[in-house]
CSV table of C-alpha atoms in Angstrom, one decimal:
chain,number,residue,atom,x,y,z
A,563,UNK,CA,-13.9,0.9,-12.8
A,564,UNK,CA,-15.0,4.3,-13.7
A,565,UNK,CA,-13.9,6.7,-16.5
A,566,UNK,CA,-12.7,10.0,-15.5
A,567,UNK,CA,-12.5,13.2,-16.8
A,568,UNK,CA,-8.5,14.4,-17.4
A,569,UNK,CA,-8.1,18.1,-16.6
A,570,UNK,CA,-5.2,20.1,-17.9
A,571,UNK,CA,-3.9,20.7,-14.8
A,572,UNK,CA,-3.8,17.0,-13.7
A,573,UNK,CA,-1.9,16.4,-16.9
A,574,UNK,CA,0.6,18.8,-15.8
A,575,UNK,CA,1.2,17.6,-12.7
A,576,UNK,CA,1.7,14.3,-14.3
A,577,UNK,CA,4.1,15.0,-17.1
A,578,UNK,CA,5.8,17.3,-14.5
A,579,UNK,CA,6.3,14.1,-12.8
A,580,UNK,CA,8.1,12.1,-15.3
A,581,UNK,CA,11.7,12.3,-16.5
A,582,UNK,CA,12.9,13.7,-19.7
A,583,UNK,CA,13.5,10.2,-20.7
A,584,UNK,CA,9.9,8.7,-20.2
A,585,UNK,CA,7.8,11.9,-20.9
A,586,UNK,CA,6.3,10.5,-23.8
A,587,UNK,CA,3.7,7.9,-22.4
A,588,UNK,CA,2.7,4.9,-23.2
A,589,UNK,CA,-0.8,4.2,-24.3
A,590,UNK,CA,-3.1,1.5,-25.2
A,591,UNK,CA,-6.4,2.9,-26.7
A,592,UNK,CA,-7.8,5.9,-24.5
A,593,UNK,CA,-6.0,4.9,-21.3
A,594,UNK,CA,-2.2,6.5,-21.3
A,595,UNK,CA,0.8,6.4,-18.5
A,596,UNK,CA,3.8,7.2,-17.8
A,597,UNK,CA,6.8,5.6,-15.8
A,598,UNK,CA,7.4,7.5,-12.7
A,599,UNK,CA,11.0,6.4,-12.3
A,600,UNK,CA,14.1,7.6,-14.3
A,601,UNK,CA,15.5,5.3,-16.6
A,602,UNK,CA,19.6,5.0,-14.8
A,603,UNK,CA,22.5,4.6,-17.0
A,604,UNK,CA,24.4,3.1,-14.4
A,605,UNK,CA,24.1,-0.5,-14.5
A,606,UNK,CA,24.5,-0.6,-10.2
A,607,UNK,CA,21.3,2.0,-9.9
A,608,UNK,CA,17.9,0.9,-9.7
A,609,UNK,CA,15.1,2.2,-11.4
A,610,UNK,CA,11.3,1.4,-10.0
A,611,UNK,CA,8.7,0.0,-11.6
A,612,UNK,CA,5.6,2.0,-11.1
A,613,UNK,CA,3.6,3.2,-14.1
A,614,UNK,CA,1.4,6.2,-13.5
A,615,UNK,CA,-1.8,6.4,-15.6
A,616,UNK,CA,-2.3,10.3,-16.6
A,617,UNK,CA,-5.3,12.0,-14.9
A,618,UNK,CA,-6.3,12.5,-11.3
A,619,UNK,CA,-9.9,12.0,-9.9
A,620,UNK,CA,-11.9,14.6,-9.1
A,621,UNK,CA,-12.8,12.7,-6.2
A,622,UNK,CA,-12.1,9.6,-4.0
A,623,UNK,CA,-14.4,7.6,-6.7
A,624,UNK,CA,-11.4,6.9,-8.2
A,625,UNK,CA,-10.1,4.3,-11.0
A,626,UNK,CA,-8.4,1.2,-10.5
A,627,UNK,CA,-9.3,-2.0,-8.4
A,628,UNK,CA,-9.4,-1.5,-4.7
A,629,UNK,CA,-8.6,-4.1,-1.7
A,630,UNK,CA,-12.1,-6.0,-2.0
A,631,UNK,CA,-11.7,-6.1,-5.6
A,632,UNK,CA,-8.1,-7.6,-5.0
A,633,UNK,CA,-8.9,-10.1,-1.8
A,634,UNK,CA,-11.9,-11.5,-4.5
A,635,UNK,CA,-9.6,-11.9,-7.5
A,636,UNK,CA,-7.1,-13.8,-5.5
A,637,UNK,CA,-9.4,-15.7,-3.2
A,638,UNK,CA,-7.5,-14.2,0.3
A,639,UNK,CA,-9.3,-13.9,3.2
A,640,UNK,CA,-10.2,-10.1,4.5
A,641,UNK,CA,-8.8,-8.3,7.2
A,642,UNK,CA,-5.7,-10.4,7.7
A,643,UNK,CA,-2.2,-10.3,8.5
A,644,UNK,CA,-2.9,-9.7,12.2
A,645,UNK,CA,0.6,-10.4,13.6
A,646,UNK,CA,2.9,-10.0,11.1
A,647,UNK,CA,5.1,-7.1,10.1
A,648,UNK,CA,5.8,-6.4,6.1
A,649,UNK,CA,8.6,-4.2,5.1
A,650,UNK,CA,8.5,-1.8,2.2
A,651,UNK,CA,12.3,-1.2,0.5
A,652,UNK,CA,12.4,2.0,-1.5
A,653,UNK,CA,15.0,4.6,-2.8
A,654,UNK,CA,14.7,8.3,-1.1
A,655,UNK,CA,11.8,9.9,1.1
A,656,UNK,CA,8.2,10.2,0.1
A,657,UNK,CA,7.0,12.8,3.1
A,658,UNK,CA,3.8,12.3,2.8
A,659,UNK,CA,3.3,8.6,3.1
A,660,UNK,CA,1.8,8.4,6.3
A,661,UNK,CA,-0.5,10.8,5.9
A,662,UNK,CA,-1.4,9.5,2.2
A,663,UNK,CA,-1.8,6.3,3.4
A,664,UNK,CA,-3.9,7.2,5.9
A,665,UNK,CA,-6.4,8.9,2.9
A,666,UNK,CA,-6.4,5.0,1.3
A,667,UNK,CA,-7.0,3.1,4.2
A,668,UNK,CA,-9.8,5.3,5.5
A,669,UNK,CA,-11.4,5.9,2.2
A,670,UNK,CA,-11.7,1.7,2.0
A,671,UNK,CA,-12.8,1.3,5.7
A,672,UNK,CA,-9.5,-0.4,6.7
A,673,UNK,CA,-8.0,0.0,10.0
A,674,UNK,CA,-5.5,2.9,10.6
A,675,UNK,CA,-2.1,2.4,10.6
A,676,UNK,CA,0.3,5.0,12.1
A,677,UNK,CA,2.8,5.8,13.6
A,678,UNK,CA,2.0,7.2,17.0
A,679,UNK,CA,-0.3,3.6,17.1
A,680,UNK,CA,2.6,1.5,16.4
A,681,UNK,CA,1.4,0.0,13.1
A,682,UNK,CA,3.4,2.5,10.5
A,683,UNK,CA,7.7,2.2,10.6
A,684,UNK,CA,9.4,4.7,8.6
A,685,UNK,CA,13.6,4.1,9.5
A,686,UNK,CA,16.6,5.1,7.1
A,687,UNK,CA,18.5,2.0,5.4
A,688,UNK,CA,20.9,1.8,8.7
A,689,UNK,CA,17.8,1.5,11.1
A,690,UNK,CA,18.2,5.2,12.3
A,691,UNK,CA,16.2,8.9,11.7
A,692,UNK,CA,18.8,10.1,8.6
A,693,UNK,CA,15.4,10.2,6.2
A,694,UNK,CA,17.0,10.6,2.8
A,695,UNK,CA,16.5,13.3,0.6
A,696,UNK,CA,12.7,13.9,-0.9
A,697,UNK,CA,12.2,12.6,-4.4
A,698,UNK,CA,8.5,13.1,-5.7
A,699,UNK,CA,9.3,10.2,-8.8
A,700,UNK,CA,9.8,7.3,-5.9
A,701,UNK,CA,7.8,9.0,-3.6
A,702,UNK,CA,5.0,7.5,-6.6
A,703,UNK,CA,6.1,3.8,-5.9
A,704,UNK,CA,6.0,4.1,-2.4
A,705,UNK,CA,2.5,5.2,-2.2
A,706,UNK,CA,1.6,2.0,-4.5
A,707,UNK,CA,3.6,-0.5,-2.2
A,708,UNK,CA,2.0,1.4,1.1
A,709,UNK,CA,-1.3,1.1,-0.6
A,710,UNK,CA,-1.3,-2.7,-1.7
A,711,UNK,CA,0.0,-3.5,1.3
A,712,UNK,CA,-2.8,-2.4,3.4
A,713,UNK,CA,-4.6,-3.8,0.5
A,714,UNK,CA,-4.3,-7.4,0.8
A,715,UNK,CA,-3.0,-7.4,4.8
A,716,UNK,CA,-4.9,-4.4,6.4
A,717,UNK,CA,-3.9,-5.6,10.1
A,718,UNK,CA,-0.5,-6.1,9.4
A,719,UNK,CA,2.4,-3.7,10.5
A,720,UNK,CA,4.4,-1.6,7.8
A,721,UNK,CA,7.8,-0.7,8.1
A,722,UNK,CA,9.2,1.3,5.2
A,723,UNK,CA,13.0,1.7,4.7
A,724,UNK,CA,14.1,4.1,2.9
A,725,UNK,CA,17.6,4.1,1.4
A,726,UNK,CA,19.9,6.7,0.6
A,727,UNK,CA,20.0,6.4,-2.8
A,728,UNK,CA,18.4,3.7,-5.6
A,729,UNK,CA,22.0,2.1,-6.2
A,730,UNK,CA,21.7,-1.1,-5.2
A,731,UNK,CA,24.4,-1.2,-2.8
A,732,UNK,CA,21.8,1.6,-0.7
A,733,UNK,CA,18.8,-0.6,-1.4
A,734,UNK,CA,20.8,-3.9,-0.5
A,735,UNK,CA,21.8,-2.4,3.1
A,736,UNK,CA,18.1,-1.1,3.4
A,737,UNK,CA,17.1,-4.8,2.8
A,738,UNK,CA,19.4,-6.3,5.4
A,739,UNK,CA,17.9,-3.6,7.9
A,740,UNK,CA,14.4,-4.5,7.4
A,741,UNK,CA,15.7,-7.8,8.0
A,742,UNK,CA,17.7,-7.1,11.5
A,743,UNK,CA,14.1,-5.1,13.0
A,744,UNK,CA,12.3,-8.5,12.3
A,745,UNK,CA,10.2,-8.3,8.8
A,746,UNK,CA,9.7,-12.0,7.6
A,747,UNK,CA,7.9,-10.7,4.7
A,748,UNK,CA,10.1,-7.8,2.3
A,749,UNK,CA,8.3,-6.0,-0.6
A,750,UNK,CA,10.9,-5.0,-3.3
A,751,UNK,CA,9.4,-2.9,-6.6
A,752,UNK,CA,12.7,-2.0,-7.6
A,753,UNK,CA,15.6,-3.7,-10.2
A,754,UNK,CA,18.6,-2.8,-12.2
A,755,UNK,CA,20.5,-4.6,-15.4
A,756,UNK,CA,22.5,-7.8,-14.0
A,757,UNK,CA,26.4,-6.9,-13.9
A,758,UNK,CA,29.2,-8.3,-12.7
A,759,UNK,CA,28.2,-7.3,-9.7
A,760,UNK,CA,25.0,-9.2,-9.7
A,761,UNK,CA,26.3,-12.3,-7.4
A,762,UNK,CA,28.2,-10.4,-4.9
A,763,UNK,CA,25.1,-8.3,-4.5
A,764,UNK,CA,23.0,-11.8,-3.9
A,765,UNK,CA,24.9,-13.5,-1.3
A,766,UNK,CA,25.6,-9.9,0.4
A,767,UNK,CA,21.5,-8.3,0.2
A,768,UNK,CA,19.1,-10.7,-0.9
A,769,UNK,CA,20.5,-14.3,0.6
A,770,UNK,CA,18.2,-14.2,4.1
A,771,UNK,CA,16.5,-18.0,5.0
A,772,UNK,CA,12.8,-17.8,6.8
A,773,UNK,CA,12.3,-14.7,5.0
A,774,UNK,CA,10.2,-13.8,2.0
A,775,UNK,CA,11.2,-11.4,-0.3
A,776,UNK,CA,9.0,-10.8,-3.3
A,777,UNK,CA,10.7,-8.5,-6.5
A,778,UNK,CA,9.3,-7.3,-9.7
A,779,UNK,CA,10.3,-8.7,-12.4
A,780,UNK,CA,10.4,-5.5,-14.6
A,781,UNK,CA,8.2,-3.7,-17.0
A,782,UNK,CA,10.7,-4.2,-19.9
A,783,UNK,CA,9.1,-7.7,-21.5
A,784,UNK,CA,11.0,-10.1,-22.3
A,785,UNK,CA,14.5,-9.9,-20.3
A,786,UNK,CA,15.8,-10.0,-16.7
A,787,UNK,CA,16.8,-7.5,-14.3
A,788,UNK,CA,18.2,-8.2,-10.4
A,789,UNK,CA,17.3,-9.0,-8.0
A,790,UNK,CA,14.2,-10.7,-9.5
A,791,UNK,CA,17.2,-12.9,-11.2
A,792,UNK,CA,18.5,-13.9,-7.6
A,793,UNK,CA,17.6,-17.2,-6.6
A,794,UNK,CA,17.1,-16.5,-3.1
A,795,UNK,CA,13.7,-14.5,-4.0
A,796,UNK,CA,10.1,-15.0,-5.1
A,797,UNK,CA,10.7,-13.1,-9.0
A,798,UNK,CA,6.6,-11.8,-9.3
A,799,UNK,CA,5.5,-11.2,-12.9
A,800,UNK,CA,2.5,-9.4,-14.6
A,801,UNK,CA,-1.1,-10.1,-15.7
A,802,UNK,CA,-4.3,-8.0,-17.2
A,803,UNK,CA,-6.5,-8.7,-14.6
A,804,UNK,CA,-10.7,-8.6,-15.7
A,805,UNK,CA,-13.9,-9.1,-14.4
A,806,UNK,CA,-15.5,-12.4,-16.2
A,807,UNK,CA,-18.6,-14.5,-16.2
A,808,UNK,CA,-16.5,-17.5,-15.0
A,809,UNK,CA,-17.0,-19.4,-11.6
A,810,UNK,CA,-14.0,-17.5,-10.4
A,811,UNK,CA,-15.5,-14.3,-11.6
A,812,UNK,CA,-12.2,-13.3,-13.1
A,813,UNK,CA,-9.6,-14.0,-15.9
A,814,UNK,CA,-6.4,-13.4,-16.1
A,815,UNK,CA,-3.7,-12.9,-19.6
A,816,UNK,CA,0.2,-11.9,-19.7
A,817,UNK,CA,0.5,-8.2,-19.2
A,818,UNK,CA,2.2,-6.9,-22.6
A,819,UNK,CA,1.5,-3.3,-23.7
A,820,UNK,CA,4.3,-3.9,-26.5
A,821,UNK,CA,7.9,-6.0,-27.5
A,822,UNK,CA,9.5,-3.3,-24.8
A,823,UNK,CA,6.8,-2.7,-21.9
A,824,UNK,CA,5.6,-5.7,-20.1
A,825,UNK,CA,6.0,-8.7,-17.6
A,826,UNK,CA,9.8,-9.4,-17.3
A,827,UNK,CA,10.6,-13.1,-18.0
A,828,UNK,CA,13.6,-14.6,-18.9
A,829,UNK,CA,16.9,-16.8,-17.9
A,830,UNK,CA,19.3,-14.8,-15.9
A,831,UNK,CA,23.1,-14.8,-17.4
A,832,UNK,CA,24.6,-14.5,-14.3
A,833,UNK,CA,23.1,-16.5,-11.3
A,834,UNK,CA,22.5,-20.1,-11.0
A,835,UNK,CA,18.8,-21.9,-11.3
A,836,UNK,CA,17.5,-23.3,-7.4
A,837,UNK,CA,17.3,-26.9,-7.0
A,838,UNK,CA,12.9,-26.0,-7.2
A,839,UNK,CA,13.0,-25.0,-10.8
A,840,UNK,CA,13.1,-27.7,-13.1
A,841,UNK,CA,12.3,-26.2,-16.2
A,842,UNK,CA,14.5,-26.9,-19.1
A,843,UNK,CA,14.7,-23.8,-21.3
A,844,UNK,CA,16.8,-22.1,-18.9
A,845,UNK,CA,20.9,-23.4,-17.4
A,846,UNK,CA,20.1,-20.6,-14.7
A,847,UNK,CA,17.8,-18.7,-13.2
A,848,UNK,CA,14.4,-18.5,-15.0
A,849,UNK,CA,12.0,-15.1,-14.3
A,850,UNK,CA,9.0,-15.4,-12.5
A,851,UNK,CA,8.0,-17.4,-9.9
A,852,UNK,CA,3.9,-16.2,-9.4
A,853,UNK,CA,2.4,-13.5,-10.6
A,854,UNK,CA,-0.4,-10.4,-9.8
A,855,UNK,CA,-2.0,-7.8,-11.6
A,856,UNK,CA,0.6,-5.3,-13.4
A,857,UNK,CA,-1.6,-4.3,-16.3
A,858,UNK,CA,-2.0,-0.3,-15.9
A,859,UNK,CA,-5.2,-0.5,-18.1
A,860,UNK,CA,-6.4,-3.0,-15.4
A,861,UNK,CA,-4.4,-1.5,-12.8
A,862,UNK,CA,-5.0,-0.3,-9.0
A,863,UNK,CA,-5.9,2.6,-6.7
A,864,UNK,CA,-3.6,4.5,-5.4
A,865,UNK,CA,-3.8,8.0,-3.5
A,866,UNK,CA,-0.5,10.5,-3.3
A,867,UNK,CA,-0.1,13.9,-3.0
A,868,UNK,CA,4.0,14.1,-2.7
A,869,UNK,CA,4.8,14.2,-7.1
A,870,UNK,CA,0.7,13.9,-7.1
A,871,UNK,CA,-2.5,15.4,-6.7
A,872,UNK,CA,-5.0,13.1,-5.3
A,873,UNK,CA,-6.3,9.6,-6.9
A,874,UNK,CA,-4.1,7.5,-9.1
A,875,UNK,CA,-4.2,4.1,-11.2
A,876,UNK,CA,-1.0,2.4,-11.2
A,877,UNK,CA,0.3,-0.1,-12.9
A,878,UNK,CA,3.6,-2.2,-13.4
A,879,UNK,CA,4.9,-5.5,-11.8
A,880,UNK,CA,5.8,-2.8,-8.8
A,881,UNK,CA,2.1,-3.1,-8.1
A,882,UNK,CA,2.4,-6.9,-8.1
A,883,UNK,CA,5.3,-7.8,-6.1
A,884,UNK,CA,3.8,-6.0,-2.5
A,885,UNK,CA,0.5,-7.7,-3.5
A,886,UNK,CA,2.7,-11.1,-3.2
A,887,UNK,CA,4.7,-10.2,-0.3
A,888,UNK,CA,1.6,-9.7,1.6
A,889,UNK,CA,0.1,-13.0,0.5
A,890,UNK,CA,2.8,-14.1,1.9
A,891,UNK,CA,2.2,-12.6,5.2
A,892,UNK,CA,-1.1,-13.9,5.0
A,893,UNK,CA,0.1,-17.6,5.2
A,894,UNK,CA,1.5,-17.3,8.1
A,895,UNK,CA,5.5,-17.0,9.0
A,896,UNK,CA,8.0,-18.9,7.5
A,897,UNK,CA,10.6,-21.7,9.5
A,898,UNK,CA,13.6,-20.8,10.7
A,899,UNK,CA,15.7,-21.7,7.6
A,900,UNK,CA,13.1,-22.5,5.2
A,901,UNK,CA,13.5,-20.8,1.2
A,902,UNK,CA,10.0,-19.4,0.7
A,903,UNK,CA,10.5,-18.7,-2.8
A,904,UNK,CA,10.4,-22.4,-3.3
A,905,UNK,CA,7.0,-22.6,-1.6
A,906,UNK,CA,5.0,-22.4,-4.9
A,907,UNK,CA,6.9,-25.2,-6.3
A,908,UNK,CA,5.6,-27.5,-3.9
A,909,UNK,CA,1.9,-26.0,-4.5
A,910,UNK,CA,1.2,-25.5,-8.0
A,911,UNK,CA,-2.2,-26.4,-7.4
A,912,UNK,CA,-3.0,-23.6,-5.2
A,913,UNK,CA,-2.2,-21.0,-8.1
A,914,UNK,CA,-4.7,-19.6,-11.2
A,915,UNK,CA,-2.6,-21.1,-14.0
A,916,UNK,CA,-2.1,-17.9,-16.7
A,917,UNK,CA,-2.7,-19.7,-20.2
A,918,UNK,CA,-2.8,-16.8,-23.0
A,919,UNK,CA,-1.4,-13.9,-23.7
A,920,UNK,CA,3.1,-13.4,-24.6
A,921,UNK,CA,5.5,-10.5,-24.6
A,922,UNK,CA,7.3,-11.5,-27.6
A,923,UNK,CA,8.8,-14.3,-29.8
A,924,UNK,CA,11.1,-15.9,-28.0
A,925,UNK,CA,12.8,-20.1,-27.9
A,926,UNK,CA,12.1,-21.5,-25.7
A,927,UNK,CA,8.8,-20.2,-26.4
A,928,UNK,CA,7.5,-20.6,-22.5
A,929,UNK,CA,9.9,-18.0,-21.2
A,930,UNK,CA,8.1,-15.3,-23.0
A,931,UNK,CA,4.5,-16.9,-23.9
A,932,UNK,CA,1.8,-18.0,-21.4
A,933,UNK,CA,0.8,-21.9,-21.9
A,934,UNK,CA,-0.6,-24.8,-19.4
A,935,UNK,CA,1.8,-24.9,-15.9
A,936,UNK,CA,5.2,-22.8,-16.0
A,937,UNK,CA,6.2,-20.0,-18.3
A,938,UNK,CA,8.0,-17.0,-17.6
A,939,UNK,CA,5.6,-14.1,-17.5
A,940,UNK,CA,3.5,-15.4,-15.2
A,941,UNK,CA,5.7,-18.3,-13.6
A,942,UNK,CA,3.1,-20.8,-11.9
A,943,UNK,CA,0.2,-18.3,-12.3
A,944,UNK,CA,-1.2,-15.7,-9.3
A,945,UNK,CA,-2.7,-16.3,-6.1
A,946,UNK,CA,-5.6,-18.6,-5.4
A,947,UNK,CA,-6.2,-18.1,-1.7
A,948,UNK,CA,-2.7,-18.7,0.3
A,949,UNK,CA,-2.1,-22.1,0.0
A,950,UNK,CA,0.8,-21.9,-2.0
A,951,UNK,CA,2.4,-19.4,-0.1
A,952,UNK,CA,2.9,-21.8,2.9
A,953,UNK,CA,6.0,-23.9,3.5
């Protein structure tokens, strides 16, 4: 990873970028971000997850792990996903996504993926050409899910829904849409505060058999937001990912930047636990299932120019949860009926086990602190090649 110089006007851009409410970034040490995504009020509106680290490259030599960096952390094979179609669910229009995308995948030697070749998807949340209003703030997560995407399944086709709006009633029907056009494998970086709602939502958007649908679990710490609460998905929580002398040649902690920013982990108060979990600490639902890097001091590459400028690191669990969703597509397509989010239950064996590193103080301690097999930050731990991603 490479340090880079932060001119003024990047930092502009950037804290143009953000919303009144998250214009003061976060830091740890030198490195400093900012979440792109307004914080909603409304407990039915979704916020993303994506954290933005301050500064642009001068050049494509950019920060932040790339696809070869990625596929050798996780042990995945390169150049998959030949076959399979992933689907990208995000609030509003990011014009420039194609074209952006286009900058990471030939900048990394990976195949193109457009639209005129018909690789590249871009519908409305009914299936239709009514592209929502622009919004440079998602436009941010977008380019992150296109980007680790192509990532971890460079042959693989990307459809990107766009919904009307980030309430989750919008992002719901732009779920069941990607759905109906035949994605097995949904990418969802997006969650809101569970309500009373939270259940009707679950067996309306989220409740779809032989598919896998990978959510963030937040960027809040300790706590749970939906969908990652729903028991019908694979809930993806956070590491710090780093370069190590090990046989692996990586390691792997809890992502915590502070008590209020890090992996979300928890038990849901709403929605009830799936025969697969058997932990104890938890009536219902616990948060996560896997994890991925989310870490934006160890984050990822990402190039936009719609709320942007160039070359990004991003961060957050919304960089984790497409990284999963394509693992998933990796392992090949899931039966008819199967529950893929029970998958790693039956392969715990064929995950990196996450053993230090907590969000907070919490009882049980396991739902907030990383320890040998299950806790909540990092669930069963983070890819090890895709063996527990098969049914």
């Amino acid at each position: 990873m490479h340090t880079l110089a932060l001119t003024a006007a990047a930092l502009l851009t950037t804290l143009a970028a953000a919303t009144p409410a998250d214009a003061d970034p976060h830091h740890a040490g030198a490195t400093r971000w900012t979440h792109t995504c307004t914080r909603p009020a409304h407990p039915d509106i979704a916020t993303c997850h994506a954290l933005r680290v301050l500064g642009t490259a001068a050049t494509a030599d950019q920060q932040g792990y790339g696809p070869a960096d990625l596929l050798a952390a996780y042990g995945l094979p390169a150049d998959g996903g030949a076959g399979t179609t992933v689907a990208i669910v995000d609030a509003y229009d990011d014009p420039n996504a194609e074209a952006d995308l286009g900058v990471y995948r030939s900048h990394y030697g990976l195949p193109a993926c457009t639209t005129a070749a018909g690789c590249f998807h871009r519908t409305d949340q009914r299936g239709g050409t009514r592209i929502p209003r622009a919004d440079s703030a998602w436009a941010g997560e977008t380019a992150l899910d296109l980007a680790m995407v192509s990532a971890i399944a460079p042959r693989a086709h990307i459809l990107l829904v766009e919904a009307d709006s980030a309430s989750v009633s919008d992002l719901g029907t732009a779920v069941n849409t990607a759905v109906s056009l035949g994605a097995k494998y949904v990418s969802i970086s997006w969650g809101a505060a569970e309500s009373v709602n939270s259940a009707t939502y679950d067996s309306r958007y989220f409740d779809h058999p032989g598919v896998a649908i990978a959510v963030a679990s937040g960027d809040g710490g300790y706590g749970v937001i939906f969908p990652a609460s729903s028991p019908h998905v694979t809930a993806v929580g956070g590491t710090s990912l780093r370069q190590d002398p090990s046989a692996r040649g990586w390691t792997e902690s809890v992502w915590s930047t502070s008590t209020t920013e890090g992996a979300g982990s928890g038990c849901s108060t709403r929605l009830p636990k799936p025969t697969w979990q058997t932990d104890t600490g938890c009536t219902r639902r616990t948060v996560a299932d896997v994890a991925a890097v989310a870490d934006p001091q160890t984050g990822v590459a990402v190039y936009q120019t719609y709320g942007g400028s160039g070359w990004y690191t991003y961060g957050g669990t919304s960089a984790a949860a497409p990284i999963i969703a394509a693992t998933y597509a990796l392992a090949g397509a899931p039966t008819a009926g199967s529950r893929p989010a029970s998958f790693p239950y039956a392969h715990p064996a064929a995950l990196n086990d996450v053993v230090t590193g907590a969000t907070a103080t919490c009882r049980p301690a396991y739902l907030c602190t990383a320890g040998k097999g299950y806790d909540g930050p990092t669930g069963l731990g983070t890819p090890q090649g895709v063996g527990a991603f098969q049914g």
